Amino acid sequence: MQRYVIKRLLIAVPTIIGITLAAFILMYILPGDPVAILMGDVLDMRTMEMLREQLGLNDPLYVQYYRFISNALRRDFGKSYQTKRLVNDIISSALAYTGKLTLAAYIISIVVGIPAGVFAAVKHNSWGDTGTMVLSMLGICLPPFVVALLLLYVFAFRLAWFPLGGTGSFAHMILPAVTLGIRPAAMLARITRSGMLEVLRQDYVRTARAKGLSQRVVLTRHALKNCLIPVITVMGGQIGGLLSGSVVVESIFSWPGIGKVSVEAILARDFPVVQAVVLLSALVVVGINLLVDLSYAFVDPRIRYE
Amino acid sequence: MLRRKLFLVVVSVLLIGLFTLGAQAQTPKYGGTFDYALDRDVGSIDPHSAHSVQRINVGLMMFDQLFTFDTTGQVVPNLVESYEISPDGLVYTFHLRKGVKFHTGREMTAQDVKFSFERLSDPRTQALGYAELNSVLGKQEFSNGEAAEITGIRVIDDYTVEIELVAPDATFTRKLAKVYTSIVGYEGIGENMEFITPVGTGPFKYVEYVPNQHLILERNPDYWQEGLPYLDQVVVHMNVDPSVQLMRYQSGQLLYMEIASPVQKLTLEADPRLRDEIVAMPGPSVQVLTMNANFPPFDKKEVRHAINWAINRERLAYNVVGGMGEPAYAPFPEDITKRIGLPEWYGYDVEKAKALLAEAGYPDGFKTELVVVANEIQRLASEGVQADLAEIGIEVEVRVVESATYTAMMNEGRVPFGNMNVGSQMSDPDEVFMDFLHSSRTPGLNRAAYKNPEFDALVEKARQTVDDQERFELYRQAAEIMMEDSPWAVLYYLKSVAAVKPELKGIEIMPTRPSLRITKAWIDR
């Protein structure tokens, strides 16, 4: 187990370096000069030259990459071209907000999705099953911006139960978290349902029933636990998706998270911010994949890592 | 045509009256909060780097400049009480207002003017307004690190400062009205000229800025304009999606909202209760098509003229862009065109356009691509142009590109046919002709790669002509040459459109950047 973890961590190093290098090169290949964007529609050549020199953009590419990597190892990502704020401050504040929202959405998706899937499987081929599946299909198909605007219009504008975007209280978080949680909840419901249907036909479930165990115990202890592997895989993948997929939701709800920060940084060719976001995303995705793989062993004792 | 113009003039006068006189007719009430929603973050609240209209408007709330703009785009003294210009136009003597206090309570003096202007010109500041004082004697030497101070800025006494220029600069006082040249207190600036906190002399004091969330300002009780401002507090909300701004406005949470898209305007117009709350004032820009003569078929003057005659500007401004524009027949933003008094060039004449195309050797038209930045109004306008040009046989493919790519392509002069917004910050013809059409600005903002030595000479001469009547005559001549050469097809003046609740009084919308002033704003509740 330990050796496996160490091996995986070692593989992660070249993966992450590769990702940052690719992102670095990509940003420079893309048309668009960060200094020209900074200046807007007032272009003064002398000002541009001064800014390029000050920002270190006149150095050769390999010098810039080396500077980025060596500073990154000291957890120093420099300052944003656009705002002159420390990238560390920008990212940590945005990440805290995205983290909160992602966690809330994640909880919603689990609390709604898994029970819905179990319910649909147990009531297989009933109206309850069909209804749940139709709703889950809608949840998957509806684009987040439509859901966001609908929720805002109904619950914040018409009914005025929630604020019209922004941050500050628990109430501010509910609508964006629901918007963000709907799609993963729908996906979890469908996967749980198909897994459960499969497991419910197994002999050991029939045995458990024959022993006279209650429906609740049969479902949770014998059936659900055995269909969790695909569910966990999906849940792991969704964290990455939630972190990056929240751009639209963050924009509509004025939520100061990482999605909005990264899109603005890319559009403005704000290299220091983009680089830090890329590195961070790479770390998160690699880390979560490792955690997902390790969690299989806990759910299914037959899985061993040598 | 004439009747429509007359109507517009009357409406404008009425509107200006509504916003200025209207406020005086009633006794203003003190108190209240002004909520200002932006669709993005201001990013920085350093006035010396205030390049976007959002940063500039916010900067104007906290900082003062030596001069300022009024609602017609004219420049008027602000922190300066009076001033003299030497007969050769090189030396400006500014007499500063006495008793102006920074938000720290310290009195502003001539030393602060010198400090602010040197900070702006110091490369360590990385200020986007770095070039504003290029015409000041000793600025280059100071910026290059060859001198410890800008020798052309001389403090005579606490309330007198003298500024000497290298050459006459007709727009010098206008430059001193930009938020870029704000007077900042040294208390808010770090050792390496970095911006730490806003210390200005403006109507509102800084309280808190949480990036990507909000900026809070409070009333400056020691403001030098007695009795002002009326509002207690300003809250600038960042990153508020336009659709959410609309809902906040409809529900009364916002008393003022800037309208940037025809769809928003139509939504408000569809609501009979909100229809009358829409205000459209002359804006700081004009929309044009750039035609680069380095690429055929735009190398033929007849083709450029044909395109100019083929465009139905009234339909474009009133219908296609949903009334966000006003038909334009001259190459400046609306207020400048009116100030210098320009004639109208190129009406709508399809037959004439067809004949010109045939004369150029394209009797059946041609195919071309029109490059447009990803922006709703510009995309709509380009589709309008596409329809107009189809009438004379020119098949236009509209290519929408993301803003950074658009800027790069256009600035490199790689675009034969493009759609461009020509903006003026200080409402002066110099900015438009010098920055967007002078041959030295290619590559750069001269995106049509226009080159005419006669035009260049007139524009250079105008820059050094301090007398406005003489100067405007030079621009009228330059405009005549340029419109004949037609590197552009002028489309429409973009309006500054906003929705204002009736209880919000006294706000000023200006045809410059800054575009909004709330010093005299008050809430009637």
PDB file of N, CA and C in Angstrom, chain B residues 176-234:
ATOM      1  N   LEU B 176      -4.925  66.956 -17.510  1.00  0.00           N
ATOM      2  CA  LEU B 176      -4.933  67.157 -16.057  1.00  0.00           C
ATOM      3  C   LEU B 176      -6.339  66.981 -15.464  1.00  0.00           C
ATOM      4  N   ALA B 177      -7.299  66.654 -16.344  1.00  0.00           N
ATOM      5  CA  ALA B 177      -8.656  66.367 -15.851  1.00  0.00           C
ATOM      6  C   ALA B 177      -8.919  64.866 -15.821  1.00  0.00           C
ATOM      7  N   LYS B 178      -7.994  64.100 -16.407  1.00  0.00           N
ATOM      8  CA  LYS B 178      -8.185  62.646 -16.397  1.00  0.00           C
ATOM      9  C   LYS B 178      -7.925  62.087 -15.006  1.00  0.00           C
ATOM     10  N   VAL B 179      -8.566  60.980 -14.698  1.00  0.00           N
ATOM     11  CA  VAL B 179      -8.347  60.358 -13.390  1.00  0.00           C
ATOM     12  C   VAL B 179      -6.896  59.866 -13.266  1.00  0.00           C
ATOM     13  N   TYR B 180      -6.276  59.590 -14.404  1.00  0.00           N
ATOM     14  CA  TYR B 180      -4.850  59.233 -14.410  1.00  0.00           C
ATOM     15  C   TYR B 180      -3.987  60.263 -13.674  1.00  0.00           C
ATOM     16  N   THR B 181      -4.335  61.535 -13.794  1.00  0.00           N
ATOM     17  CA  THR B 181      -3.502  62.573 -13.192  1.00  0.00           C
ATOM     18  C   THR B 181      -4.085  63.042 -11.847  1.00  0.00           C
ATOM     19  N   SER B 182      -4.733  62.128 -11.138  1.00  0.00           N
ATOM     20  CA  SER B 182      -5.301  62.459  -9.825  1.00  0.00           C
ATOM     21  C   SER B 182      -4.210  62.881  -8.849  1.00  0.00           C
ATOM     22  N   ILE B 183      -4.592  63.733  -7.920  1.00  0.00           N
ATOM     23  CA  ILE B 183      -3.665  64.143  -6.870  1.00  0.00           C
ATOM     24  C   ILE B 183      -3.829  63.175  -5.692  1.00  0.00           C
ATOM     25  N   VAL B 184      -2.749  62.465  -5.395  1.00  0.00           N
ATOM     26  CA  VAL B 184      -2.811  61.473  -4.316  1.00  0.00           C
ATOM     27  C   VAL B 184      -1.955  61.930  -3.129  1.00  0.00           C
ATOM     28  N   GLY B 185      -2.369  61.564  -1.934  1.00  0.00           N
ATOM     29  CA  GLY B 185      -1.593  61.883  -0.735  1.00  0.00           C
ATOM     30  C   GLY B 185      -0.481  60.853  -0.559  1.00  0.00           C
ATOM     31  N   TYR B 186       0.704  61.304  -0.170  1.00  0.00           N
ATOM     32  CA  TYR B 186       1.835  60.369  -0.034  1.00  0.00           C
ATOM     33  C   TYR B 186       1.579  59.319   1.052  1.00  0.00           C
ATOM     34  N   GLU B 187       0.619  59.618   1.942  1.00  0.00           N
ATOM     35  CA  GLU B 187       0.315  58.667   3.024  1.00  0.00           C
ATOM     36  C   GLU B 187      -0.154  57.323   2.482  1.00  0.00           C
ATOM     37  N   GLY B 188      -0.712  57.335   1.286  1.00  0.00           N
ATOM     38  CA  GLY B 188      -1.257  56.102   0.736  1.00  0.00           C
ATOM     39  C   GLY B 188      -0.325  55.395  -0.222  1.00  0.00           C
ATOM     40  N   ILE B 189       0.906  55.900  -0.339  1.00  0.00           N
ATOM     41  CA  ILE B 189       1.845  55.357  -1.323  1.00  0.00           C
ATOM     42  C   ILE B 189       3.055  54.773  -0.596  1.00  0.00           C
ATOM     43  N   GLY B 190       3.510  53.610  -1.045  1.00  0.00           N
ATOM     44  CA  GLY B 190       4.639  52.949  -0.399  1.00  0.00           C
ATOM     45  C   GLY B 190       5.984  53.499  -0.831  1.00  0.00           C
ATOM     46  N   GLU B 191       7.040  52.947  -0.219  1.00  0.00           N
ATOM     47  CA  GLU B 191       8.398  53.415  -0.477  1.00  0.00           C
ATOM     48  C   GLU B 191       8.802  53.275  -1.949  1.00  0.00           C
ATOM     49  N   ASN B 192       8.363  52.182  -2.566  1.00  0.00           N
ATOM     50  CA  ASN B 192       8.701  51.962  -3.971  1.00  0.00           C
ATOM     51  C   ASN B 192       7.596  52.433  -4.897  1.00  0.00           C
ATOM     52  N   MET B 193       6.859  53.428  -4.433  1.00  0.00           N
ATOM     53  CA  MET B 193       5.793  54.039  -5.224  1.00  0.00           C
ATOM     54  C   MET B 193       4.587  53.128  -5.402  1.00  0.00           C
ATOM     55  N   GLU B 194       4.569  51.982  -4.698  1.00  0.00           N
ATOM     56  CA  GLU B 194       3.419  51.096  -4.854  1.00  0.00           C
ATOM     57  C   GLU B 194       2.196  51.680  -4.139  1.00  0.00           C
ATOM     58  N   PHE B 195       1.041  51.312  -4.646  1.00  0.00           N
ATOM     59  CA  PHE B 195      -0.206  51.830  -4.116  1.00  0.00           C
ATOM     60  C   PHE B 195      -0.583  51.035  -2.877  1.00  0.00           C
ATOM     61  N   ILE B 196      -0.848  51.724  -1.771  1.00  0.00           N
ATOM     62  CA  ILE B 196      -1.219  50.996  -0.567  1.00  0.00           C
ATOM     63  C   ILE B 196      -2.692  51.207  -0.240  1.00  0.00           C
ATOM     64  N   THR B 197      -3.079  52.462  -0.133  1.00  0.00           N
ATOM     65  CA  THR B 197      -4.486  52.729   0.167  1.00  0.00           C
ATOM     66  C   THR B 197      -4.881  54.070  -0.459  1.00  0.00           C
ATOM     67  N   PRO B 198      -6.158  54.226  -0.821  1.00  0.00           N
ATOM     68  CA  PRO B 198      -6.551  55.480  -1.465  1.00  0.00           C
ATOM     69  C   PRO B 198      -6.607  56.643  -0.482  1.00  0.00           C
ATOM     70  N   VAL B 199      -5.747  57.633  -0.714  1.00  0.00           N
ATOM     71  CA  VAL B 199      -5.806  58.866   0.063  1.00  0.00           C
ATOM     72  C   VAL B 199      -5.972  59.994  -0.942  1.00  0.00           C
ATOM     73  N   GLY B 200      -7.193  60.464  -1.081  1.00  0.00           N
ATOM     74  CA  GLY B 200      -7.472  61.516  -2.048  1.00  0.00           C
ATOM     75  C   GLY B 200      -8.095  62.710  -1.372  1.00  0.00           C
ATOM     76  N   THR B 201      -8.625  63.616  -2.210  1.00  0.00           N
ATOM     77  CA  THR B 201      -9.324  64.779  -1.666  1.00  0.00           C
ATOM     78  C   THR B 201     -10.772  64.755  -2.139  1.00  0.00           C
ATOM     79  N   GLY B 202     -11.185  63.638  -2.705  1.00  0.00           N
ATOM     80  CA  GLY B 202     -12.487  63.531  -3.361  1.00  0.00           C
ATOM     81  C   GLY B 202     -13.667  63.522  -2.411  1.00  0.00           C
ATOM     82  N   PRO B 203     -14.882  63.533  -2.977  1.00  0.00           N
ATOM     83  CA  PRO B 203     -16.105  63.628  -2.170  1.00  0.00           C
ATOM     84  C   PRO B 203     -16.355  62.425  -1.249  1.00  0.00           C
ATOM     85  N   PHE B 204     -15.730  61.276  -1.603  1.00  0.00           N
ATOM     86  CA  PHE B 204     -15.967  60.094  -0.775  1.00  0.00           C
ATOM     87  C   PHE B 204     -14.650  59.487  -0.294  1.00  0.00           C
ATOM     88  N   LYS B 205     -14.700  59.008   0.947  1.00  0.00           N
ATOM     89  CA  LYS B 205     -13.511  58.425   1.571  1.00  0.00           C
ATOM     90  C   LYS B 205     -13.570  56.907   1.473  1.00  0.00           C
ATOM     91  N   TYR B 206     -12.399  56.345   1.327  1.00  0.00           N
ATOM     92  CA  TYR B 206     -12.285  54.898   1.234  1.00  0.00           C
ATOM     93  C   TYR B 206     -12.584  54.244   2.586  1.00  0.00           C
ATOM     94  N   VAL B 207     -13.374  53.180   2.571  1.00  0.00           N
ATOM     95  CA  VAL B 207     -13.626  52.413   3.792  1.00  0.00           C
ATOM     96  C   VAL B 207     -13.066  51.007   3.660  1.00  0.00           C
ATOM     97  N   GLU B 208     -13.475  50.311   2.592  1.00  0.00           N
ATOM     98  CA  GLU B 208     -13.068  48.917   2.471  1.00  0.00           C
ATOM     99  C   GLU B 208     -13.163  48.460   1.012  1.00  0.00           C
ATOM    100  N   TYR B 209     -12.177  47.679   0.598  1.00  0.00           N
ATOM    101  CA  TYR B 209     -12.255  47.068  -0.730  1.00  0.00           C
ATOM    102  C   TYR B 209     -11.996  45.578  -0.581  1.00  0.00           C
ATOM    103  N   VAL B 210     -12.978  44.765  -0.893  1.00  0.00           N
ATOM    104  CA  VAL B 210     -12.790  43.325  -0.911  1.00  0.00           C
ATOM    105  C   VAL B 210     -12.820  42.917  -2.376  1.00  0.00           C
ATOM    106  N   PRO B 211     -11.658  42.586  -2.950  1.00  0.00           N
ATOM    107  CA  PRO B 211     -11.597  42.298  -4.387  1.00  0.00           C
ATOM    108  C   PRO B 211     -12.646  41.271  -4.798  1.00  0.00           C
ATOM    109  N   ASN B 212     -13.228  41.501  -5.950  1.00  0.00           N
ATOM    110  CA  ASN B 212     -14.252  40.635  -6.528  1.00  0.00           C
ATOM    111  C   ASN B 212     -15.571  40.661  -5.761  1.00  0.00           C
ATOM    112  N   GLN B 213     -15.667  41.458  -4.695  1.00  0.00           N
ATOM    113  CA  GLN B 213     -16.927  41.529  -3.956  1.00  0.00           C
ATOM    114  C   GLN B 213     -17.465  42.955  -3.898  1.00  0.00           C
ATOM    115  N   HIS B 214     -16.810  43.809  -3.131  1.00  0.00           N
ATOM    116  CA  HIS B 214     -17.341  45.159  -3.048  1.00  0.00           C
ATOM    117  C   HIS B 214     -16.283  46.185  -2.656  1.00  0.00           C
ATOM    118  N   LEU B 215     -16.634  47.430  -2.899  1.00  0.00           N
ATOM    119  CA  LEU B 215     -15.821  48.566  -2.461  1.00  0.00           C
ATOM    120  C   LEU B 215     -16.792  49.478  -1.727  1.00  0.00           C
ATOM    121  N   ILE B 216     -16.422  49.852  -0.506  1.00  0.00           N
ATOM    122  CA  ILE B 216     -17.315  50.720   0.274  1.00  0.00           C
ATOM    123  C   ILE B 216     -16.640  52.073   0.507  1.00  0.00           C
ATOM    124  N   LEU B 217     -17.386  53.149   0.241  1.00  0.00           N
ATOM    125  CA  LEU B 217     -16.877  54.497   0.457  1.00  0.00           C
ATOM    126  C   LEU B 217     -17.868  55.232   1.353  1.00  0.00           C
ATOM    127  N   GLU B 218     -17.360  56.216   2.104  1.00  0.00           N
ATOM    128  CA  GLU B 218     -18.289  57.005   2.919  1.00  0.00           C
ATOM    129  C   GLU B 218     -18.097  58.485   2.629  1.00  0.00           C
ATOM    130  N   ARG B 219     -19.058  59.265   3.007  1.00  0.00           N
ATOM    131  CA  ARG B 219     -19.060  60.698   2.762  1.00  0.00           C
ATOM    132  C   ARG B 219     -17.824  61.351   3.380  1.00  0.00           C
ATOM    133  N   ASN B 220     -17.193  62.238   2.625  1.00  0.00           N
ATOM    134  CA  ASN B 220     -16.069  63.001   3.150  1.00  0.00           C
ATOM    135  C   ASN B 220     -16.631  64.298   3.734  1.00  0.00           C
ATOM    136  N   PRO B 221     -16.688  64.401   5.075  1.00  0.00           N
ATOM    137  CA  PRO B 221     -17.346  65.578   5.672  1.00  0.00           C
ATOM    138  C   PRO B 221     -16.549  66.863   5.458  1.00  0.00           C
ATOM    139  N   ASP B 222     -15.240  66.714   5.123  1.00  0.00           N
ATOM    140  CA  ASP B 222     -14.397  67.903   4.933  1.00  0.00           C
ATOM    141  C   ASP B 222     -14.238  68.256   3.468  1.00  0.00           C
ATOM    142  N   TYR B 223     -15.143  67.770   2.625  1.00  0.00           N
ATOM    143  CA  TYR B 223     -14.965  68.011   1.190  1.00  0.00           C
ATOM    144  C   TYR B 223     -14.956  69.504   0.900  1.00  0.00           C
ATOM    145  N   TRP B 224     -14.074  69.916  -0.022  1.00  0.00           N
ATOM    146  CA  TRP B 224     -13.878  71.350  -0.262  1.00  0.00           C
ATOM    147  C   TRP B 224     -15.078  72.031  -0.912  1.00  0.00           C
ATOM    148  N   GLN B 225     -15.938  71.278  -1.600  1.00  0.00           N
ATOM    149  CA  GLN B 225     -17.144  71.909  -2.155  1.00  0.00           C
ATOM    150  C   GLN B 225     -18.189  71.900  -1.061  1.00  0.00           C
ATOM    151  N   GLU B 226     -18.470  73.069  -0.514  1.00  0.00           N
ATOM    152  CA  GLU B 226     -19.264  73.113   0.696  1.00  0.00           C
ATOM    153  C   GLU B 226     -20.637  72.490   0.559  1.00  0.00           C
ATOM    154  N   GLY B 227     -20.975  71.697   1.549  1.00  0.00           N
ATOM    155  CA  GLY B 227     -22.296  71.079   1.564  1.00  0.00           C
ATOM    156  C   GLY B 227     -22.376  69.789   0.768  1.00  0.00           C
ATOM    157  N   LEU B 228     -21.349  69.478   0.020  1.00  0.00           N
ATOM    158  CA  LEU B 228     -21.355  68.272  -0.801  1.00  0.00           C
ATOM    159  C   LEU B 228     -20.413  67.236  -0.197  1.00  0.00           C
ATOM    160  N   PRO B 229     -20.588  65.985  -0.478  1.00  0.00           N
ATOM    161  CA  PRO B 229     -21.689  65.369  -1.221  1.00  0.00           C
ATOM    162  C   PRO B 229     -22.899  65.160  -0.313  1.00  0.00           C
ATOM    163  N   TYR B 230     -24.016  64.776  -0.922  1.00  0.00           N
ATOM    164  CA  TYR B 230     -25.243  64.541  -0.153  1.00  0.00           C
ATOM    165  C   TYR B 230     -25.343  63.115   0.375  1.00  0.00           C
ATOM    166  N   LEU B 231     -24.778  62.185  -0.410  1.00  0.00           N
ATOM    167  CA  LEU B 231     -24.918  60.771  -0.029  1.00  0.00           C
ATOM    168  C   LEU B 231     -24.016  60.417   1.146  1.00  0.00           C
ATOM    169  N   ASP B 232     -24.485  59.513   2.001  1.00  0.00           N
ATOM    170  CA  ASP B 232     -23.674  59.066   3.136  1.00  0.00           C
ATOM    171  C   ASP B 232     -22.659  58.020   2.732  1.00  0.00           C
ATOM    172  N   GLN B 233     -23.058  57.177   1.788  1.00  0.00           N
ATOM    173  CA  GLN B 233     -22.248  56.007   1.506  1.00  0.00           C
ATOM    174  C   GLN B 233     -22.383  55.592   0.041  1.00  0.00           C
ATOM    175  N   VAL B 234     -21.310  54.996  -0.466  1.00  0.00           N
ATOM    176  CA  VAL B 234     -21.354  54.402  -1.799  1.00  0.00           C
ATOM    177  C   VAL B 234     -20.915  52.955  -1.654  1.00  0.00           C
TER     178      VAL B 234
END
